[in-house]
mmCIF file of C-alpha atoms and ligand atoms in Angstrom:
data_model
loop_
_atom_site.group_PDB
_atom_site.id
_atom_site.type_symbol
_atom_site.label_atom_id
_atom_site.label_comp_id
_atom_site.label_asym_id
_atom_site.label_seq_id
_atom_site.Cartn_x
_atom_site.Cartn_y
_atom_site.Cartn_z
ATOM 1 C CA UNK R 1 6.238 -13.129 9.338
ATOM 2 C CA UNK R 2 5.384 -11.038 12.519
ATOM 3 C CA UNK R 3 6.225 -7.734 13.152
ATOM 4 C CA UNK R 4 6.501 -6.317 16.963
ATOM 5 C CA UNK R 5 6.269 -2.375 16.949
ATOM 6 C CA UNK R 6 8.563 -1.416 19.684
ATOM 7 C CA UNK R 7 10.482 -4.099 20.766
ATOM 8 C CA UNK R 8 13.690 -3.110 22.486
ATOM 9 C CA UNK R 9 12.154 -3.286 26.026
ATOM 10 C CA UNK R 10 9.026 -4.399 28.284
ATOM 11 C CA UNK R 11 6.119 -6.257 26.506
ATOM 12 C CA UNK R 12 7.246 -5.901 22.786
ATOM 13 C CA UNK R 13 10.574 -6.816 24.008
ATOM 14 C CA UNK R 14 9.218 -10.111 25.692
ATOM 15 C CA UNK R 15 6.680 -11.220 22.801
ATOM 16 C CA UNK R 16 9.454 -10.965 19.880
ATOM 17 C CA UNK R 17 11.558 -12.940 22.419
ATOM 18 C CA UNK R 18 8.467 -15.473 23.076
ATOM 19 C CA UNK R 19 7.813 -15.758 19.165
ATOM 20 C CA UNK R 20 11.190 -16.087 17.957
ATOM 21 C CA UNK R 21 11.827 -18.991 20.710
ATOM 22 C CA UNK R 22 8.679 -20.920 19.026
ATOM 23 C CA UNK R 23 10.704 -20.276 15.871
ATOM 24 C CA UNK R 24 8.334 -17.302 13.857
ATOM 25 C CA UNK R 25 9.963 -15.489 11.810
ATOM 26 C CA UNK R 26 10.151 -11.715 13.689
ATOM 27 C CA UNK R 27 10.694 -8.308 12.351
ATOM 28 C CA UNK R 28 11.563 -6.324 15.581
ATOM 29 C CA UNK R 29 11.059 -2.674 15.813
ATOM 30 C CA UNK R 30 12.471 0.216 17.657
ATOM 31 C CA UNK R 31 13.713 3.614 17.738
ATOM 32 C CA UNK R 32 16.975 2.284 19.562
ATOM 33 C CA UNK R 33 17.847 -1.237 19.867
ATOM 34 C CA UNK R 34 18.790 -2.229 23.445
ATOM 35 C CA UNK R 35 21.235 -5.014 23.961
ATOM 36 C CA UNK R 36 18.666 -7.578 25.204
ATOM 37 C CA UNK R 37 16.536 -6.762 21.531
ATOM 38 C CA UNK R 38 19.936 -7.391 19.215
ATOM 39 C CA UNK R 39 20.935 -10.454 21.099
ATOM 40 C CA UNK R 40 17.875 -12.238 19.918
ATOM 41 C CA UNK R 41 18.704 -12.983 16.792
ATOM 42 C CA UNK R 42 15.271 -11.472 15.617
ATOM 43 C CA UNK R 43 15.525 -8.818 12.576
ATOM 44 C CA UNK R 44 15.396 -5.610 13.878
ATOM 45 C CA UNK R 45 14.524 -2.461 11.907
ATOM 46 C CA UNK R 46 15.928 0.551 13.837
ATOM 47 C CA UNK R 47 15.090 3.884 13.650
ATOM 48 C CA UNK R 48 11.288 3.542 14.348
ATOM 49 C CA UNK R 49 9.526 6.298 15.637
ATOM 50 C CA UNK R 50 5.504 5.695 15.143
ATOM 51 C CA UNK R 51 5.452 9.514 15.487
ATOM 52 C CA UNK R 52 6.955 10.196 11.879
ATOM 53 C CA UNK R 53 6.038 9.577 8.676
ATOM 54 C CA UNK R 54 9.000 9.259 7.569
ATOM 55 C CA UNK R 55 10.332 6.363 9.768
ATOM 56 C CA UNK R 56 7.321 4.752 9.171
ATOM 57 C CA UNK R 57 7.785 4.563 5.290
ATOM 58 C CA UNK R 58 11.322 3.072 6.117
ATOM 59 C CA UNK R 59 9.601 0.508 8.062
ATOM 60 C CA UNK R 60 7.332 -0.558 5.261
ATOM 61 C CA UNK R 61 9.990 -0.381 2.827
ATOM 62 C CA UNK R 62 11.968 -2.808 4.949
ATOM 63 C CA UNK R 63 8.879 -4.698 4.981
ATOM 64 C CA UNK R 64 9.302 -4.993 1.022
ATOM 65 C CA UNK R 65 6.910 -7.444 -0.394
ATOM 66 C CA UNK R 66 6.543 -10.350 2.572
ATOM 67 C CA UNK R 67 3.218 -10.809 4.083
ATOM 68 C CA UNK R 68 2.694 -10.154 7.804
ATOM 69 C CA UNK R 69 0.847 -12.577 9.795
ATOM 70 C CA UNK R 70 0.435 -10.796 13.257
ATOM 71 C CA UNK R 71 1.157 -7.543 13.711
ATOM 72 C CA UNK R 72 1.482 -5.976 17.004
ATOM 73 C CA UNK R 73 1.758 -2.771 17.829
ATOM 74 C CA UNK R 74 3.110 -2.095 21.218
ATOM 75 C CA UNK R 75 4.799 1.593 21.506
ATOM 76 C CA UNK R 76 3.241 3.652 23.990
ATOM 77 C CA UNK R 77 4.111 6.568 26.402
ATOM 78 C CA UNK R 78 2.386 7.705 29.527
ATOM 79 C CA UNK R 79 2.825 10.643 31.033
ATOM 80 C CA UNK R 80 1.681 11.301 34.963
ATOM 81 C CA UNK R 81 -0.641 14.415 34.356
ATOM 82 C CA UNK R 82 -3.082 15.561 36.755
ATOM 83 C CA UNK R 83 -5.122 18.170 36.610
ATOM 84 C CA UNK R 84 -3.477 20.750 38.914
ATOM 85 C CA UNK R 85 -0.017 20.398 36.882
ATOM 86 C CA UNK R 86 -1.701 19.950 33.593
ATOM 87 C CA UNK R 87 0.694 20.004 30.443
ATOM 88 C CA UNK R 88 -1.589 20.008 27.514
ATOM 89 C CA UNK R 89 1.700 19.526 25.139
ATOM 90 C CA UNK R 90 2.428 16.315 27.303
ATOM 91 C CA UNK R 91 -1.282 15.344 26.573
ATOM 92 C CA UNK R 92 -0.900 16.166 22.461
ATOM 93 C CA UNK R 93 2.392 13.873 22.793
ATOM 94 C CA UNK R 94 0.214 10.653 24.380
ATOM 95 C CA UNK R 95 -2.218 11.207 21.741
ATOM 96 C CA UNK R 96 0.493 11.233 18.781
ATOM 97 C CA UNK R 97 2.489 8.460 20.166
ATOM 98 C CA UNK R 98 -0.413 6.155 21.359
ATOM 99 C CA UNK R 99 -3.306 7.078 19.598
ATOM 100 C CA UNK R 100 -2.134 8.697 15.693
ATOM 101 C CA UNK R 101 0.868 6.456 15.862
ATOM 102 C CA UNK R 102 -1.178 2.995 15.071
ATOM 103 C CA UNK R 103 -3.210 4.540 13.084
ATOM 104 C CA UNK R 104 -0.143 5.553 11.027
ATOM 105 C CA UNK R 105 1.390 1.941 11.028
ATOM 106 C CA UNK R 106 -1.712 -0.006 10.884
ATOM 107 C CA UNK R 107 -2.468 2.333 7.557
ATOM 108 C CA UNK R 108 1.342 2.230 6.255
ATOM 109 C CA UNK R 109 1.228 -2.234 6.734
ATOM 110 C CA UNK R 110 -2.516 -2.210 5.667
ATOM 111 C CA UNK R 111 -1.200 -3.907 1.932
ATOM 112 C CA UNK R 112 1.038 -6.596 3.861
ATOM 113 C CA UNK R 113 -1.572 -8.008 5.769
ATOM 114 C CA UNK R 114 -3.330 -10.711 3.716
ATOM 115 C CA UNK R 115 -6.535 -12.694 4.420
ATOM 116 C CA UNK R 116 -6.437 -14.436 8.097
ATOM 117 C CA UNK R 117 -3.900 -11.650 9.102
ATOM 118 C CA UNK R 118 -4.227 -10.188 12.810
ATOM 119 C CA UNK R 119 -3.681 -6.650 13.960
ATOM 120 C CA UNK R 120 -3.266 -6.230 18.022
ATOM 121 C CA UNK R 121 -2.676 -3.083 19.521
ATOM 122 C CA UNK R 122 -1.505 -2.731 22.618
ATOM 123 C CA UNK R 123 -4.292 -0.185 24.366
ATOM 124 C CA UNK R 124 -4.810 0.374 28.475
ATOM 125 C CA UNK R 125 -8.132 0.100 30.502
ATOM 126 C CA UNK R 126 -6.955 3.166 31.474
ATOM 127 C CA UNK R 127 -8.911 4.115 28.132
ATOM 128 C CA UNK R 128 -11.876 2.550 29.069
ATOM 129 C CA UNK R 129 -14.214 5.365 29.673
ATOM 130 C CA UNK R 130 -16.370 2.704 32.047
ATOM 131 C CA UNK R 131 -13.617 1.522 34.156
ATOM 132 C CA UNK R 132 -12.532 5.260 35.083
ATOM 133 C CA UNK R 133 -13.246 5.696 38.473
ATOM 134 C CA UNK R 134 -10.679 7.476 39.386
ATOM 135 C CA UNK R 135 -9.637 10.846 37.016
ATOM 136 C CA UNK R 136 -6.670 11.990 36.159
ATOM 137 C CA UNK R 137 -4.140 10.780 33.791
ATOM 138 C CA UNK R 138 -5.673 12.773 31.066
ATOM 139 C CA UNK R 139 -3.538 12.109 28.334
ATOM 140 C CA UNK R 140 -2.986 8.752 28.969
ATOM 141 C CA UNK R 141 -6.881 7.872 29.068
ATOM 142 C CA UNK R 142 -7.354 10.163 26.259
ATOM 143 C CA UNK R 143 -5.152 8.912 23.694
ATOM 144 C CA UNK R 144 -5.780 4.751 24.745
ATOM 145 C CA UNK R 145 -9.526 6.033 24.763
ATOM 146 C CA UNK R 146 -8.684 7.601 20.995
ATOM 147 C CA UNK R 147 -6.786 4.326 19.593
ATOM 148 C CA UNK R 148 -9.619 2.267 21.210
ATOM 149 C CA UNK R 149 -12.210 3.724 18.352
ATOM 150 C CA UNK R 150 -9.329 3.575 16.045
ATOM 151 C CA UNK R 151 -9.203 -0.131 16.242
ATOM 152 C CA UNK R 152 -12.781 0.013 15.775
ATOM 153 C CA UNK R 153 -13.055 1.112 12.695
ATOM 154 C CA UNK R 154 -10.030 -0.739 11.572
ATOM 155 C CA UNK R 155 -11.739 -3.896 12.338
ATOM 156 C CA UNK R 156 -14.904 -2.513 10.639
ATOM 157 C CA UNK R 157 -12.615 -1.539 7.729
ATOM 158 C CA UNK R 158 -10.672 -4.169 7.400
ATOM 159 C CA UNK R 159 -13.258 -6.997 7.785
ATOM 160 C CA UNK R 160 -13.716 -6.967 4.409
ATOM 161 C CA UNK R 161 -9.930 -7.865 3.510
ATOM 162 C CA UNK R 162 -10.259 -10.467 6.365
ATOM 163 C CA UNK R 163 -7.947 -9.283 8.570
ATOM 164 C CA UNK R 164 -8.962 -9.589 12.072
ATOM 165 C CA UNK R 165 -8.119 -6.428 14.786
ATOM 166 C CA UNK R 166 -8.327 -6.562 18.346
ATOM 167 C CA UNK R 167 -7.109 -4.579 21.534
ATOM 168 C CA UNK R 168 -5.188 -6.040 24.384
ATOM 169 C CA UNK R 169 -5.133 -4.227 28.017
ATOM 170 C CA UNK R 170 -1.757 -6.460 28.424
ATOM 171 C CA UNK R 171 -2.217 -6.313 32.128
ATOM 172 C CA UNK R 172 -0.321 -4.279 34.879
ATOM 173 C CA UNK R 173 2.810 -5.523 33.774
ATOM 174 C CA UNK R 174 6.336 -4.621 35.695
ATOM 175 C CA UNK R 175 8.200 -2.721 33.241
ATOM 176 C CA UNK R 176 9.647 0.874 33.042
ATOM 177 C CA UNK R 177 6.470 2.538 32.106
ATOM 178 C CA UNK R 178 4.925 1.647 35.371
ATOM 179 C CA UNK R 179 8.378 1.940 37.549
ATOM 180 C CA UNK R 180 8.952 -1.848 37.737
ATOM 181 C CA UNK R 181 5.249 -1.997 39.580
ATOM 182 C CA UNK R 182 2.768 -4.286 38.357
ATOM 183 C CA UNK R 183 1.027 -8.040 39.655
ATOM 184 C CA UNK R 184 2.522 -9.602 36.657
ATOM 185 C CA UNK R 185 5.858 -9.999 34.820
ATOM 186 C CA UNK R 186 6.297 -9.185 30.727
ATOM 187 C CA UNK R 187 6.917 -13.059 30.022
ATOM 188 C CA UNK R 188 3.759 -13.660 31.526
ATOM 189 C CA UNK R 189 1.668 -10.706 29.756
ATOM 190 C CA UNK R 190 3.328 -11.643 26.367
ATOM 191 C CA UNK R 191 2.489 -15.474 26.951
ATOM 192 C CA UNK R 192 -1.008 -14.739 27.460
ATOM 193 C CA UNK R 193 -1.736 -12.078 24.976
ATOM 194 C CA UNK R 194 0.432 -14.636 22.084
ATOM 195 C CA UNK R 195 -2.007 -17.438 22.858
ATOM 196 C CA UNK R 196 -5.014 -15.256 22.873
ATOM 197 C CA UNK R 197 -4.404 -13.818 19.803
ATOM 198 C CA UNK R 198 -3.152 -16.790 18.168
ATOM 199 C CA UNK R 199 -6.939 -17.962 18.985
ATOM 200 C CA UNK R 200 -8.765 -14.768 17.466
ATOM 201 C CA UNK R 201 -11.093 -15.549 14.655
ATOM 202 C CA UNK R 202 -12.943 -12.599 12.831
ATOM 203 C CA UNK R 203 -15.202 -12.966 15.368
ATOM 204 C CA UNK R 204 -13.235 -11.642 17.977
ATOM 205 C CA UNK R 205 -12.204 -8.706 15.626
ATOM 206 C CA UNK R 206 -13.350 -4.995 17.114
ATOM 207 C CA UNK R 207 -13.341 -6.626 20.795
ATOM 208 C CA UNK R 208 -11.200 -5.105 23.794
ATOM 209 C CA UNK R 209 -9.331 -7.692 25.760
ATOM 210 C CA UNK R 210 -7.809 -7.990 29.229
ATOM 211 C CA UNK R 211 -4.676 -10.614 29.118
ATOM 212 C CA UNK R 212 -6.836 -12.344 31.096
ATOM 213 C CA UNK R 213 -9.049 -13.362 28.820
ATOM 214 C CA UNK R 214 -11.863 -10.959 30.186
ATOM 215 C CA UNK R 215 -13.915 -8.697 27.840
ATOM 216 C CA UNK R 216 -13.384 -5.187 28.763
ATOM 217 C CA UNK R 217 -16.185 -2.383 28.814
ATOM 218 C CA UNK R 218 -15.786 0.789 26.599
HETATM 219 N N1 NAP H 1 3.087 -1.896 31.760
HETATM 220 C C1 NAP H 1 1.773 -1.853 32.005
HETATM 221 O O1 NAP H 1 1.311 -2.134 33.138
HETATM 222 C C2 NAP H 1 0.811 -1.466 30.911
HETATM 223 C C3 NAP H 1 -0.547 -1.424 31.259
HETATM 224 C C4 NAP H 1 -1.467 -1.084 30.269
HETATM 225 C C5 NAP H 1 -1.028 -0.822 28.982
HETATM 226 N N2 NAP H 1 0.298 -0.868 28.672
HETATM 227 C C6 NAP H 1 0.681 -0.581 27.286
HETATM 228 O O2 NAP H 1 1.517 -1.594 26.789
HETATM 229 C C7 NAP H 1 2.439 -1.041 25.827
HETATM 230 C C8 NAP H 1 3.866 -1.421 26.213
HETATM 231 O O3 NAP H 1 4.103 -0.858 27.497
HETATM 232 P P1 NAP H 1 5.397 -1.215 28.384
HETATM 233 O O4 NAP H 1 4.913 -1.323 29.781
HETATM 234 O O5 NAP H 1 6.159 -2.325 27.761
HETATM 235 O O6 NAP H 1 6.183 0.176 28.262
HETATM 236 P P2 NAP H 1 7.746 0.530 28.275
HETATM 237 O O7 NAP H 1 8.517 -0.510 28.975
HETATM 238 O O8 NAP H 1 7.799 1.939 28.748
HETATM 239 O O9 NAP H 1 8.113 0.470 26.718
HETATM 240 C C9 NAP H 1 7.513 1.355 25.842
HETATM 241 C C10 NAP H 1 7.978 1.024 24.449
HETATM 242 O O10 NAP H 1 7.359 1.951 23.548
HETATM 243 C C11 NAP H 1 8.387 2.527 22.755
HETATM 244 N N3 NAP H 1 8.039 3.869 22.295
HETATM 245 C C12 NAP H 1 7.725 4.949 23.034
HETATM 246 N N4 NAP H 1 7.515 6.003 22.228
HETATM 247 C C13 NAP H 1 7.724 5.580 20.959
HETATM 248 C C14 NAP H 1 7.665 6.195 19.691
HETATM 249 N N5 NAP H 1 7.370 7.501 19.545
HETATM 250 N N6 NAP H 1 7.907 5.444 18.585
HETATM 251 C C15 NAP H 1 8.233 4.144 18.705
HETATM 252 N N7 NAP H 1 8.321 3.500 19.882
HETATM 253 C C16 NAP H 1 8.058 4.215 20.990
HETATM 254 C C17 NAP H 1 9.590 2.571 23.679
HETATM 255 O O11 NAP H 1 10.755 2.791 22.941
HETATM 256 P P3 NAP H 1 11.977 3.708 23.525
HETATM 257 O O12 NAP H 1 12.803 2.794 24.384
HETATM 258 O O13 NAP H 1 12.663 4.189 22.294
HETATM 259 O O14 NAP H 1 11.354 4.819 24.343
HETATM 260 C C18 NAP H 1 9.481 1.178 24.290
HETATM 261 O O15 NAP H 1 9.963 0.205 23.401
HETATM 262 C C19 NAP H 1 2.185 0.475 25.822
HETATM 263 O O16 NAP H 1 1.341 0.805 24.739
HETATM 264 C C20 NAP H 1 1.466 0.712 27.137
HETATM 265 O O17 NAP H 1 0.648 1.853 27.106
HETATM 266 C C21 NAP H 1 1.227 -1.180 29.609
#
């Protein structure tokens, strides 16, 4: 089975949509389904906010004993902050939502992923303390920066149970987060982040990806 961590819209909406129409079995998550996420025909679990512990133990107990092949965790919030209008409760939300929030599923799924599993979380070269050359967005960069060494250690961590964990920069994709800007379409990111990770070995586990296929710096 795979399971898609926020699913009712953008990217998580198009990869349960691209792996249910090559005929995986999909566990669909959100805090709200949307229309387009219950006319899939996907299962979706409801009521999934990565924020709470509580919803999160829901989630695994809808899980119940089936083994997860991919898991994907996609949720994320960003917040414009700059430094002259700087919110530092909008910058403690990024980090809980984007950066404590896998951690929290990753740890809560950790016994349903057997050997050959694969953990992807959806990060931002916006967290890629090498590629910022231009400031701001301090939550944002923070908290992808933050789940960036998460996934590191997962993959450390987990290497011994075989599961493989990797982070995708899914591209600049047009979707609500970014206004409906972006060069590429959510059909498009999903396709290429699906067949990427469909390739990762544990080889590839602990590496930062562009859906492009490009290596990313830290
Ligand atoms: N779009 C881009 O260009 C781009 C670039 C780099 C990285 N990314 C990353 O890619 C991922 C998906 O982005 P997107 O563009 O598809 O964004 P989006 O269209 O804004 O969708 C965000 C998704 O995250 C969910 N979410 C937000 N807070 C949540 C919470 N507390 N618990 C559970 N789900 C929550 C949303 O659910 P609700 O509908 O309930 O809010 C929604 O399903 C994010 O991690 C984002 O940072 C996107």
């Amino acid at each position: 089975m795979n399971v898609i961590i926020g699913a009712n819209r953008g990217i998580g909406l198009a990869i349960a949509e691209h792996w249910h129409a090559r005929g995986d079995q999909v566990l669909a998550t959100c805090r709200t389904p949307s229309p387009a996420l219950t006319s899939l025909g996907v299962e979706v679990v409801s009521g999934v906010d990565v924020t709470s512990d509580p919803s999160i133990a829901g989630l695994r107990k809808a899980v119940g004993e089936r083994s997860i092949d991919l898991l994907v965790i996609g949720a994320g919030i960003l917040n414009r902050d700059g430094l002259e209008t700087l919110d530092l409760a909008s910058v403690q939300d990024q980090l809980e939502v984007n950066a404590v929030g896998p951690l929290r599923v990753a740890t809560a799924l950790r016994d349903r992923l057997p050997p050959g599993a694969k953990l992807a979380i959806l990060t931002s070269r916006m967290g890629s303390i090498a590629d910022n050359t231009s400031g701001g967005y301090y939550g944002y960069r923070m908290s992808k920066a933050a789940v960036n060494m998460a996934a590191v250690s997962l993959a450390h961590d987990l290497r011994r149970d075989q599961v493989a964990v990797t982070l995708f920069h899914p591209g600049y994709v047009r979707t609500d987060m970014t206004g409906g800007a972006g060069h590429i379409d959510t059909d498009e990111s999903a396709a290429t982040m699906i067949a990427m990770l469909d390739k990762v070995t544990m080889n590839e586990s602990g590496k930062f990806y562009h859906q492009n296929g490009e290596e990313l710096p830290w």
